[in-house]
Tab-separated table of C-alpha atoms and ligand atoms in Angstrom:
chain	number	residue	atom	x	y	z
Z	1	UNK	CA	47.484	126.132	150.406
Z	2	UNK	CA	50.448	128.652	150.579
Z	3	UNK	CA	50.777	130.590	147.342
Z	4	UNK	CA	53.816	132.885	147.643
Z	5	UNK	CA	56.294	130.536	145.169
Z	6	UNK	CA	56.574	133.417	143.256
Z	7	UNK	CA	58.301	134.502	146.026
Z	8	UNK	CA	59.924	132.190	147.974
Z	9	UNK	CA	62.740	134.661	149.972
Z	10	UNK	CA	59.404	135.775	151.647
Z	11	UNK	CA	57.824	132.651	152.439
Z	12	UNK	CA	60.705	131.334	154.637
Z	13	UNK	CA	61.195	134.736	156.939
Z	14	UNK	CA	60.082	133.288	160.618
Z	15	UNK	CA	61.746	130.045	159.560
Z	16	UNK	CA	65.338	131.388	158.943
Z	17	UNK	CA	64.793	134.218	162.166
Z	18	UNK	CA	64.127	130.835	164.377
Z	19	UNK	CA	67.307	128.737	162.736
Z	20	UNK	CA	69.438	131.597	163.526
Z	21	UNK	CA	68.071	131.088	166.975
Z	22	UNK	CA	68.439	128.048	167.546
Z	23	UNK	CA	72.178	128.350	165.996
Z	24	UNK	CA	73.948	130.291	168.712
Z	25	UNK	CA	72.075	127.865	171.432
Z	26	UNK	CA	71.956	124.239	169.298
Z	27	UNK	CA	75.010	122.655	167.199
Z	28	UNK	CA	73.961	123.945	163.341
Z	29	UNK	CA	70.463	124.188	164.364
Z	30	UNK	CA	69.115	120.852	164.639
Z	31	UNK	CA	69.054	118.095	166.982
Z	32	UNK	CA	69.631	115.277	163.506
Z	33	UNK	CA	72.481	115.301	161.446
Z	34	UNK	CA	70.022	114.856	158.752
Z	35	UNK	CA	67.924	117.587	158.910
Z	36	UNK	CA	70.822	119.870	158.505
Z	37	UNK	CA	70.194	119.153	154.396
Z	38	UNK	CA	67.025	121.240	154.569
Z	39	UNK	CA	66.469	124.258	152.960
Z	40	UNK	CA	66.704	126.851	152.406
Z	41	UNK	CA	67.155	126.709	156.401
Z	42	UNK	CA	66.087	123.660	158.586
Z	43	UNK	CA	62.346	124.794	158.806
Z	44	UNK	CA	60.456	125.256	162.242
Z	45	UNK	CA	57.402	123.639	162.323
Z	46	UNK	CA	54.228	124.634	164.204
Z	47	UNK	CA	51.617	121.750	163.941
Z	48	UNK	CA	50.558	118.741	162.489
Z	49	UNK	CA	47.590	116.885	161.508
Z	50	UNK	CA	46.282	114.052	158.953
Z	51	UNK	CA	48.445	114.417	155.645
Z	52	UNK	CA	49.150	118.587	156.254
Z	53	UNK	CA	52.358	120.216	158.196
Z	54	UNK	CA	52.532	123.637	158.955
Z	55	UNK	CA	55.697	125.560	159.343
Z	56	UNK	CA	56.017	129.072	161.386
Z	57	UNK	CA	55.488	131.214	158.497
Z	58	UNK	CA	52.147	129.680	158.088
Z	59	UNK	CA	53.105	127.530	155.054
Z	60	UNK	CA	50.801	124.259	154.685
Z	61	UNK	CA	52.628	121.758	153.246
Z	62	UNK	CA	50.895	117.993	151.743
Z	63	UNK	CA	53.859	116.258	154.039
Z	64	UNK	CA	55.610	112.715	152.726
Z	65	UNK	CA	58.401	113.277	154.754
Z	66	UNK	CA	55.502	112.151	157.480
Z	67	UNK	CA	58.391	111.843	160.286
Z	68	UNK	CA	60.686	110.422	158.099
Z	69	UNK	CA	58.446	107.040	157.946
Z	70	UNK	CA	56.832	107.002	161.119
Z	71	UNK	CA	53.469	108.642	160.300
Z	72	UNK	CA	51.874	105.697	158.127
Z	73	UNK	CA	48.657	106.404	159.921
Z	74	UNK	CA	48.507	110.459	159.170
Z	75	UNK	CA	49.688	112.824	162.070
Z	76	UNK	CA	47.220	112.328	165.211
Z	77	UNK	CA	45.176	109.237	164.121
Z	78	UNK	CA	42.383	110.388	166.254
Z	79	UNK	CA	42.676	106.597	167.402
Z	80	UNK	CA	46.154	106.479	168.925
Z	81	UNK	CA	45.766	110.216	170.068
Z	82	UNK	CA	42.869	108.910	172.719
Z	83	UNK	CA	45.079	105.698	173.166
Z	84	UNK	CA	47.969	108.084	174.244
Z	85	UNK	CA	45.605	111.036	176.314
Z	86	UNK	CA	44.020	107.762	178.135
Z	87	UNK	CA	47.861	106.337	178.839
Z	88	UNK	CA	48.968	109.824	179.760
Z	89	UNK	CA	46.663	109.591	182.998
Z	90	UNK	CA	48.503	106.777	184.038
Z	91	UNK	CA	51.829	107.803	184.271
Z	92	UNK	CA	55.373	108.095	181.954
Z	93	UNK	CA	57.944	106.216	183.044
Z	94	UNK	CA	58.094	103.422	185.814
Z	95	UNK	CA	61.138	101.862	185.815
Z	96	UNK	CA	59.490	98.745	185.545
Z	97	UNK	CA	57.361	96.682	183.625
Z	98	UNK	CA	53.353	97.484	182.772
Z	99	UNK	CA	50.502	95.261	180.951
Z	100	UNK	CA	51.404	96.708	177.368
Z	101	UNK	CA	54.377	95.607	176.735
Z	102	UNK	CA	53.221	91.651	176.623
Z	103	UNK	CA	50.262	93.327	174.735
Z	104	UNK	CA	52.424	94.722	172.238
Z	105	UNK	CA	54.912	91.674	172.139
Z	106	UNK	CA	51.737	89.002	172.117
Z	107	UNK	CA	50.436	91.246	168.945
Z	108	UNK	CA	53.746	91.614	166.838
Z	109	UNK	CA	54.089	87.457	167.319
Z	110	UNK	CA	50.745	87.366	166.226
Z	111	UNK	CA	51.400	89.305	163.153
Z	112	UNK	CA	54.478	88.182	162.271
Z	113	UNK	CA	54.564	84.348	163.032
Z	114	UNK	CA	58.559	83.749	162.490
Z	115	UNK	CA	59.444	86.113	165.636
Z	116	UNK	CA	58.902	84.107	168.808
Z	117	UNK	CA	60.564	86.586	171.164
Z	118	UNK	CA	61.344	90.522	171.400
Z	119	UNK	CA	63.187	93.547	173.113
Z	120	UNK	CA	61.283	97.058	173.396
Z	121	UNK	CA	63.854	100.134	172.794
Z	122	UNK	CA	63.888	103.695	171.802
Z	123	UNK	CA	65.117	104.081	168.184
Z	124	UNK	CA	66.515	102.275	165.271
Z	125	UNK	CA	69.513	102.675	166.027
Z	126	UNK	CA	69.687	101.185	169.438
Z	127	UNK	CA	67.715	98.028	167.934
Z	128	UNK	CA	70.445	97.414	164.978
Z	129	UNK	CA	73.228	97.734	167.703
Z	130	UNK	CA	71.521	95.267	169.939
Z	131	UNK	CA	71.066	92.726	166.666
Z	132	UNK	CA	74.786	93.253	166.125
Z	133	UNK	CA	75.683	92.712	169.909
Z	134	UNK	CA	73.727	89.343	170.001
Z	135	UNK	CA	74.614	87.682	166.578
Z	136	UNK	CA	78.342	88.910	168.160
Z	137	UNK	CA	77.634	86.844	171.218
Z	138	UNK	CA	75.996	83.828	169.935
Z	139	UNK	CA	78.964	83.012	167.125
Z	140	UNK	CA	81.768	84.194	169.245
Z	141	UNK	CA	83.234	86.047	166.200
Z	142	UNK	CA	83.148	89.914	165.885
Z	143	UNK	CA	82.861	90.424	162.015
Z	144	UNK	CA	79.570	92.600	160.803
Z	145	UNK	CA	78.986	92.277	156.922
Z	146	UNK	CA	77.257	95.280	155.974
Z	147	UNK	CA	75.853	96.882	152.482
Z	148	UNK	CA	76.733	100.660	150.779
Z	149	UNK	CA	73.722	102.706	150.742
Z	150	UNK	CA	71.858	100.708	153.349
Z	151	UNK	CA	71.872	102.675	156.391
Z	152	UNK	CA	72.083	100.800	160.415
Z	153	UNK	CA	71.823	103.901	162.386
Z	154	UNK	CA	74.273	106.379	163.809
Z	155	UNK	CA	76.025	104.414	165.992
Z	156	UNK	CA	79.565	103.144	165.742
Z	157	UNK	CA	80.410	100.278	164.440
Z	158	UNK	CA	77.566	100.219	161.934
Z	159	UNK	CA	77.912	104.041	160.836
Z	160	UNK	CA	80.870	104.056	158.045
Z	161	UNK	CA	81.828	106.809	156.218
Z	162	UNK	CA	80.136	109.042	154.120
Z	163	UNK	CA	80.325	107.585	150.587
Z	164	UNK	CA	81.775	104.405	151.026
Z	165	UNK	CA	83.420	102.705	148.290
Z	166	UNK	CA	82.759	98.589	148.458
Z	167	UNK	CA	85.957	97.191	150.309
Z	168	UNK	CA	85.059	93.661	150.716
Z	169	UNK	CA	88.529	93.139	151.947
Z	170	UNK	CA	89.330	96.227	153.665
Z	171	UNK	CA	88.065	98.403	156.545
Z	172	UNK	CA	85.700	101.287	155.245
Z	173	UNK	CA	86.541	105.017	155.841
Z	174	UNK	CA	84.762	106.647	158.897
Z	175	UNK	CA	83.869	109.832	160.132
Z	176	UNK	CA	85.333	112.132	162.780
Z	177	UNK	CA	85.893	110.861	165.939
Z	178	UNK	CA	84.256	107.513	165.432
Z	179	UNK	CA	85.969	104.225	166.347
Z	180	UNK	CA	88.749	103.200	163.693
Z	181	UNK	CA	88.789	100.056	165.692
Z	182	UNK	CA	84.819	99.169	165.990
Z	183	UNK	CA	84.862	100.079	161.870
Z	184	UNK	CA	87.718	97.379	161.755
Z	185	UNK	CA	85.152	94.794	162.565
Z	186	UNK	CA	82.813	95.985	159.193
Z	187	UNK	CA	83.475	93.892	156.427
Z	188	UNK	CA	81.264	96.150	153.439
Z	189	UNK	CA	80.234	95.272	150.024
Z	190	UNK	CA	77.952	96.675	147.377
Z	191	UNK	CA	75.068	95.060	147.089
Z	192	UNK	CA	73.212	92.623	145.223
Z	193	UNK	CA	76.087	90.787	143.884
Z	194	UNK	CA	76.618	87.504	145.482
Z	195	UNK	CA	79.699	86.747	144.466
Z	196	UNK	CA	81.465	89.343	146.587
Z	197	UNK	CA	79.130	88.174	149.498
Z	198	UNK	CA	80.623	84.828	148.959
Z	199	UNK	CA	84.304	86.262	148.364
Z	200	UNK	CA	83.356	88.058	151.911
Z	201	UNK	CA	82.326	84.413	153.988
Z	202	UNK	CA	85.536	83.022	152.346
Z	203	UNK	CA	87.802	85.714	153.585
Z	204	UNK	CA	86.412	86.413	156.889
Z	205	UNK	CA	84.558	84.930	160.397
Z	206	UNK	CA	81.255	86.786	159.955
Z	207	UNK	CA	79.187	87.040	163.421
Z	208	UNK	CA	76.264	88.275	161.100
Z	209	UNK	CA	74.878	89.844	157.924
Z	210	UNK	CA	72.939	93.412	158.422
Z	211	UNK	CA	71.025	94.346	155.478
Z	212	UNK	CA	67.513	96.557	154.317
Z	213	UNK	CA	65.563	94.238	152.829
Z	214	UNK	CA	64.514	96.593	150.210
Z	215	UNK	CA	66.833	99.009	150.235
Z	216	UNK	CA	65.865	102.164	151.143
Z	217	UNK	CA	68.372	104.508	152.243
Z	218	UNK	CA	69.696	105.108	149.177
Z	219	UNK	CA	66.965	105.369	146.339
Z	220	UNK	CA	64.264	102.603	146.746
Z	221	UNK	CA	65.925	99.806	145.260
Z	222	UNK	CA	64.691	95.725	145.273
Z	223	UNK	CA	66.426	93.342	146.146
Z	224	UNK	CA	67.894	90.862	143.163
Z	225	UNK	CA	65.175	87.669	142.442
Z	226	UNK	CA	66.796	85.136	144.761
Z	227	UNK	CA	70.250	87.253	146.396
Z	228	UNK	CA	68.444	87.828	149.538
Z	229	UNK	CA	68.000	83.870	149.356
Z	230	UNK	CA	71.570	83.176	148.270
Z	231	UNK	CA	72.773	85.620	151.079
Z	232	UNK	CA	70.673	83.310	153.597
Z	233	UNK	CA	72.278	80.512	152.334
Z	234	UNK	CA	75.409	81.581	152.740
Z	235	UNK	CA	74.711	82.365	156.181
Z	236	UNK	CA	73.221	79.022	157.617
Z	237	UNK	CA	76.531	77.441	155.530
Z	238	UNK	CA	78.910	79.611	157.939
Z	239	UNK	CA	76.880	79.892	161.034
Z	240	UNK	CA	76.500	83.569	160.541
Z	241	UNK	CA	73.212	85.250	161.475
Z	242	UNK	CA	71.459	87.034	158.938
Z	243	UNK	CA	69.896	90.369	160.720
Z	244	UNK	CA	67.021	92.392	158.063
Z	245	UNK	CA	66.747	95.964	159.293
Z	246	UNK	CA	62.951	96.497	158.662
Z	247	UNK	CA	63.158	99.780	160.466
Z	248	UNK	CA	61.124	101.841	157.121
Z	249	UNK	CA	59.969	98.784	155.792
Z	250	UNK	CA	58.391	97.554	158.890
Z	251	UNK	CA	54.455	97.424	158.981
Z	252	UNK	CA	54.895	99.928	155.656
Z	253	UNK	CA	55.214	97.342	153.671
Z	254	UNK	CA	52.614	95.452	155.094
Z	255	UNK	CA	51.911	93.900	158.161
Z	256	UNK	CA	54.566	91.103	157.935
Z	257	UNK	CA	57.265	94.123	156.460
Z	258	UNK	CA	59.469	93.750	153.561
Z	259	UNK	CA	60.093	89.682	154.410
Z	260	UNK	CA	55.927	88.829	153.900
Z	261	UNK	CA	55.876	91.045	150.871
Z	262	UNK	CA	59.292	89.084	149.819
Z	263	UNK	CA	58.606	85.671	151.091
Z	264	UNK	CA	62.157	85.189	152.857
Z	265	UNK	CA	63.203	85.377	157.033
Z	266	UNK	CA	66.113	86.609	158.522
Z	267	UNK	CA	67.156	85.632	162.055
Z	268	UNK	CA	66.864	88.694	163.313
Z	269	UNK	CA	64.282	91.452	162.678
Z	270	UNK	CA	65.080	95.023	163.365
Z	271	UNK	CA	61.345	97.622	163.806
Z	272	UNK	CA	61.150	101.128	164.457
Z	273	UNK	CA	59.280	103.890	162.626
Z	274	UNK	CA	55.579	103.006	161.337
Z	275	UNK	CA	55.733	100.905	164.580
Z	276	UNK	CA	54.033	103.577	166.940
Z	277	UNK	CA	53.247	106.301	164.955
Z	278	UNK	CA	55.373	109.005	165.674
Z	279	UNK	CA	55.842	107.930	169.071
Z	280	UNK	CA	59.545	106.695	170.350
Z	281	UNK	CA	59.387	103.388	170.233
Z	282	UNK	CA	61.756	100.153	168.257
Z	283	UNK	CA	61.715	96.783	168.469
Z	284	UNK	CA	63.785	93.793	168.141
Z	285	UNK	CA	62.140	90.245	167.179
Z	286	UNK	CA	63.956	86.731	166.538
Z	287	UNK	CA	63.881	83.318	167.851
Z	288	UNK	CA	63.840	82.445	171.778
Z	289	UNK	CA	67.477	80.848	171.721
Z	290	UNK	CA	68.728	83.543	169.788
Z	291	UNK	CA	67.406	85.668	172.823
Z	292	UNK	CA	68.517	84.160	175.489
Z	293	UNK	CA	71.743	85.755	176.317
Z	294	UNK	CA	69.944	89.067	176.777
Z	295	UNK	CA	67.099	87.645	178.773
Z	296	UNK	CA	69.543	85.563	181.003
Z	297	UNK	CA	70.953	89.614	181.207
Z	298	UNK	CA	74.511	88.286	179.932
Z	299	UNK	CA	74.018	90.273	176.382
Z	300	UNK	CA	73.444	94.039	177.832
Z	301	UNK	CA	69.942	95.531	176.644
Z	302	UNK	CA	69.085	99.043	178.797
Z	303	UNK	CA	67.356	101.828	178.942
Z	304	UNK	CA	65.689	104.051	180.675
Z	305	UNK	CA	63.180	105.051	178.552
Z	306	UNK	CA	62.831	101.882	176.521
Z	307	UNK	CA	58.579	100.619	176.416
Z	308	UNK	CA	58.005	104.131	177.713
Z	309	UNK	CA	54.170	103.773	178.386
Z	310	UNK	CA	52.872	106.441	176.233
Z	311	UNK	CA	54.713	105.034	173.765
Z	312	UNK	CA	53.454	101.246	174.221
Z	313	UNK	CA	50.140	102.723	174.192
Z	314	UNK	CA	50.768	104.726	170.555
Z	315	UNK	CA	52.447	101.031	169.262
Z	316	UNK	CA	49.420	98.892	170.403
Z	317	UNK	CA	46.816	100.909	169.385
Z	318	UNK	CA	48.782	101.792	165.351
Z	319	UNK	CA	49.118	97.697	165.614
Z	320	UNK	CA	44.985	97.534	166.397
Z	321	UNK	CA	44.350	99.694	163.748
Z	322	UNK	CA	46.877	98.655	160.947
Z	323	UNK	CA	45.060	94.879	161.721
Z	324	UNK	CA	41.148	95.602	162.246
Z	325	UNK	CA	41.539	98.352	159.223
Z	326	UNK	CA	44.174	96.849	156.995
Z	327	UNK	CA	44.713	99.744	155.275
Z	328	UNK	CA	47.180	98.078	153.143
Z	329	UNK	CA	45.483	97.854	149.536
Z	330	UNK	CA	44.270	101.702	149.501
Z	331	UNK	CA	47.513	102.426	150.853
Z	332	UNK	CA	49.568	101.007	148.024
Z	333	UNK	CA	46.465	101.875	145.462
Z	334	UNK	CA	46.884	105.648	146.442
Z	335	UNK	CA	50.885	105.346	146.290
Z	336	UNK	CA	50.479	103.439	143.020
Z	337	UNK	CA	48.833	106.304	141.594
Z	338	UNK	CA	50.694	108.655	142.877
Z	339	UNK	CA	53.857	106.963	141.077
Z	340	UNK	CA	52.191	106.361	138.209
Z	341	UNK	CA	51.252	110.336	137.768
Z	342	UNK	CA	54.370	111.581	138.857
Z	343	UNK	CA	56.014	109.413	135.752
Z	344	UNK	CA	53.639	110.581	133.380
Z	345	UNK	CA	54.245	114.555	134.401
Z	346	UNK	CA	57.907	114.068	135.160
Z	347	UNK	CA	59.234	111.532	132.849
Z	348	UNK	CA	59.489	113.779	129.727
Z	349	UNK	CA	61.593	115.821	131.933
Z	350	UNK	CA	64.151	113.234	133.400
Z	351	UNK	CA	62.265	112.973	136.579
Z	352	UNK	CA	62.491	108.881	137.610
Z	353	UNK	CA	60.408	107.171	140.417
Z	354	UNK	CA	61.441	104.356	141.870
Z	355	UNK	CA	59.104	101.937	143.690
Z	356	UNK	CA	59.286	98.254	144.890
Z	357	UNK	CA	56.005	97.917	147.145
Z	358	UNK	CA	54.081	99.378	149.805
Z	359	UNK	CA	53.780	102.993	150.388
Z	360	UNK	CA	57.129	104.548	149.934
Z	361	UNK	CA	59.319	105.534	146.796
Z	362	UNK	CA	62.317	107.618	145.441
Z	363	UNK	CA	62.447	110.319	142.797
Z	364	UNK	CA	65.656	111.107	140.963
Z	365	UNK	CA	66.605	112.670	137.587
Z	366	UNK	CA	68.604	110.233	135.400
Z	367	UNK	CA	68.125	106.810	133.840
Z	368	UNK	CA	64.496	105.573	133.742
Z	369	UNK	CA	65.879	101.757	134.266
Z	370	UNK	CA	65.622	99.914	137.591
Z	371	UNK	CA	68.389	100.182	139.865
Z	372	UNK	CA	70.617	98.243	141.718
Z	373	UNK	CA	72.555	99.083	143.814
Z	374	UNK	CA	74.424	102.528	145.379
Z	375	UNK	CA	76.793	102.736	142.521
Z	376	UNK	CA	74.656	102.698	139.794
Z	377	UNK	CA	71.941	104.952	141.789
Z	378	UNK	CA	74.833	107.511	142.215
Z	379	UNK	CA	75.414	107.441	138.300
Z	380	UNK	CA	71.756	107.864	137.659
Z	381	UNK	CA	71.093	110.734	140.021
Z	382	UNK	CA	71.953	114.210	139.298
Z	383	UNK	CA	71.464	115.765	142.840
Z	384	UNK	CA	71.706	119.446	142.078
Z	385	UNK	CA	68.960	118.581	139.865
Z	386	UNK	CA	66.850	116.926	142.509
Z	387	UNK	CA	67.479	119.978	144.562
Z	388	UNK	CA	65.915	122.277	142.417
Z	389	UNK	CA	62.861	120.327	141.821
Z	390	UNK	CA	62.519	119.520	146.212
Z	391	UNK	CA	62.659	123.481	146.380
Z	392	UNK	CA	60.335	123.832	143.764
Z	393	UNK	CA	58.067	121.315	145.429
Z	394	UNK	CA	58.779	122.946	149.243
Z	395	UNK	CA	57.789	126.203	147.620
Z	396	UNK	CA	54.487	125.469	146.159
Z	397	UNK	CA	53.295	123.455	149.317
Z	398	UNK	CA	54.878	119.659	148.669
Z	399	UNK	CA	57.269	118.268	151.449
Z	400	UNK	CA	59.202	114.805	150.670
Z	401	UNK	CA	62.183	113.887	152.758
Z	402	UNK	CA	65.176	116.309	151.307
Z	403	UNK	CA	66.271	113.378	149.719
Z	404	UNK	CA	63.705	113.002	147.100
Z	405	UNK	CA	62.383	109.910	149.539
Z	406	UNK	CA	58.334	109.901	149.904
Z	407	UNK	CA	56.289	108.092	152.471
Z	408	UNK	CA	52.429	108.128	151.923
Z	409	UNK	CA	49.795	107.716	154.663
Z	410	UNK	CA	46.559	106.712	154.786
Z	411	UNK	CA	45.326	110.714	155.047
Z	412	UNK	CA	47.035	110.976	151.348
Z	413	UNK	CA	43.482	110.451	149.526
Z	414	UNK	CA	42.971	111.281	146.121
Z	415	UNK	CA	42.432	114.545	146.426
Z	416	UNK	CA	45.789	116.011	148.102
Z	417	UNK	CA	46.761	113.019	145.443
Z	418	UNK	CA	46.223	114.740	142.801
Z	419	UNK	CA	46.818	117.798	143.929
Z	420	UNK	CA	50.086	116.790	144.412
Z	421	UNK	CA	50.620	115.764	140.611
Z	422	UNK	CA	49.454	119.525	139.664
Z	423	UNK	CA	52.067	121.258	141.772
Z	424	UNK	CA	54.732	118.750	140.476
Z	425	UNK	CA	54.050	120.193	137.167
Z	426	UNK	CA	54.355	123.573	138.072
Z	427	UNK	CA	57.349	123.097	139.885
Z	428	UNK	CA	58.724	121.392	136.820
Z	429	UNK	CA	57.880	123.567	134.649
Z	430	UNK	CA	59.379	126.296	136.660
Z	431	UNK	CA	63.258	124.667	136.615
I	501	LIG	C1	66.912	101.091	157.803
I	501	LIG	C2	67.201	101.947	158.991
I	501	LIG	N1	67.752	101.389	160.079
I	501	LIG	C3	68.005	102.099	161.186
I	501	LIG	C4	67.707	103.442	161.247
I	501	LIG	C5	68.000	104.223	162.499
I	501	LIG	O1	66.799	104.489	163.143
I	501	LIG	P1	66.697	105.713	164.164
I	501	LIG	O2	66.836	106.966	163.368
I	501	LIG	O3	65.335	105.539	164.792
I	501	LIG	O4	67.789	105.521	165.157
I	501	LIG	C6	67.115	104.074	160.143
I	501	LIG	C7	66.779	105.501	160.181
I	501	LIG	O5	66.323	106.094	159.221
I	501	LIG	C8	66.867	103.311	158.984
I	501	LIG	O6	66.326	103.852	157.880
């Protein structure tokens, strides 16, 4: 492991010479919006492997950023990597179907026994825009009831601006050059309160409901006992479709997501991420009818690269092993402890961990007491705080997302574990 935190203007020198780089040639650097928080430049990266990243100075860091979720099985699981070589041989793109793709479809239905019928794209993003498209199409109304702090993907209408305030009656702010008129179609509200949900359905036609089912995006926070329920409810009384954006939760959480661990079904359900480990690759699951439109080709689904082959390959073979392996229960035992140390070193000093299930969670300094929603994680997070103790981590070999968000793979064993909990205490004690 890296030792120069003593001096960390040193440690960083190739990294901030290959930023400036990439500056003059690449808007700000990066090629995400969201790696433009990393510091103290975006960092160039060299390899990859198991739990480790290296970065061009020759840093090794014990990674839980781990591709911002994708990575549940460890960089390279020697497993898909052959899966992927052997698909390689084959070919990249055909513009047109291969065997795969029913593989992969006939193994998600498997797993997941509510989803009778599914759409292969690219990213996220494209997969929450699709959800909103059909639930659009199949009520005839145009209406999107979204949550703050829950996050849909880049795309307009879904993106809304940066700190938006709950406006269950109004149309949230949005960012530069983004449609004022697509935003005019997102009804938002904080979340877990279902009174405003219900103040929402009475003021409004809602095509469909868009939500994390444990939201993520901002903090880890769980869902109310029964809201997620309620919210259902309320949709099947107003014909609205109820869309649950497992996109981090997805195979994370468990094989079934967020909705097994919870017990509840949406109409739609939304995969990316842990899906293909690493590889580009989302999904889209709900019912046949709900389907149809797109399959008839009236609801527009394209792509050129969507069920790439390589990618296929990566998603069957991370579904093979997630189900022959079930990795689950050391998975969650090793983030369990994880949490658990982390609160005992950093909970003197402010530091709170937040975890629902599965094998991510959120650190923050503030209140020790469960949260609940964006507001009251905003009130109970000091940031510059958080800051200090990411750089702290980054410098002494620890990489989280640069939002205090871990994700832990199955290459996180007890060892880089605890590990882990040491340099946490040195970085603490070093704010
Ligand atoms: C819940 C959720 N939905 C959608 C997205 C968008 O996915 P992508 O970045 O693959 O477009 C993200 C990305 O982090 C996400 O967390």
């Amino acid at each position: 492991m890296s030792s120069n935190s003593e001096n960390p203007s040193q440690r960083y020198t190739k990294s901030i010479a290959a930023h400036e780089r990439r500056s003059r040639v690449i808007a700000g650097g990066v090629n995400s919006n969201v790696r433009l928080m990393s510091r103290p430049v975006p960092l160039t990266f060299t390899r990859a492997h198991g739990a480790m990243i290296w970065d061009i100075d020759g840093n090794e860091y014990i990674d839980y950023a781990a591709g911002m979720g994708p990575t549940i099985l460890g960089h390279n699981h020697p497993r898909v990597l052959a899966a992927v070589q052997q698909a390689l041989q084959s070919g990249q793109c055909f513009a047109g179907q291969h065997e795969l793709e029913a593989e992969f479809a006939e193994r998600l239905i498997g797993a997941v026994p509510w989803i009778e019928n599914i759409r292969i794209g690219l990213a996220g993003s494209d997969m929450d825009l699709l959800a909103v498209r059909i639930a659009k199409a199949v009520t005839g109304r145009s209406k999107v009831l979204r949550f703050t702090g829950h996050y849909h993907g880049w795309i307009d209408p879904l993106l809304v601006g940066p700190g938006a305030a709950p406006t269950p009656f109004g149309t949230p702010p949005v960012g530069p050059g983004q449609s004022v008129a697509a935003a005019s179609e997102i009804v938002m509200c904080e979340w877990n309160d279902v009174s405003l949900v219900e103040q929402v359905f009475a003021a409004h036609q809602i095509a469909c409901v868009i939500m994390e089912p444990i939201m993520c995006n901002t903090g880890v926070i769980p869902a109310q006992p029964g809201y997620i329920e309620s919210v259902k409810a309320l949709c099947k009384q107003h014909g609205a479709v109820l869309v649950i954006d497992e996109v981090i939760t997805g195979f994370r959480v468990g094989l079934q997501g967020a909705q097994g661990h919870l017990g509840i079904t949406g109409d739609i359900t939304l995969y990316a991420k842990a899906i293909a480990s690493g590889y580009p690759m989302a999904a889209i699951g709900t019912s046949r009818e709900l389907m149809a439109g797109v399959g008839r080709g009236e609801v527009n689904h394209s792509g050129t690269y969507n069920s790439g082959y390589l990618s296929v390959a990566a998603a069957v073979e991370t579904m093979k092993i997630l189900v022959e392996e079930n990795p689950y229960p050391s998975l969650q035992k090793n983030t369990v402890r994880l949490v658990e140390g982390l609160r005992k070193v950093g909970g003197g000093k402010g530091l709170a961990v937040d975890y629902v299930a599965g094998s991510l969670f959120q650190v923050r300094f503030g209140s020790q007491e469960p949260m609940q929603n964006r507001e009251h994680f905003v009130k109970n997070s000091d940031p510059q705080k958080l800051m200090k103790f990411l750089d702290a981590l980054q410098d002494r070999g620890v990489r989280p997302t640069s939002r205090g968000l871990f994700f832990v793979s199955v290459s996180h064993d007890e060892r880089l574990i605890d590990r882990t909990l040491e340099i946490t205490e040195s970085a603490l004690a070093s704010m």
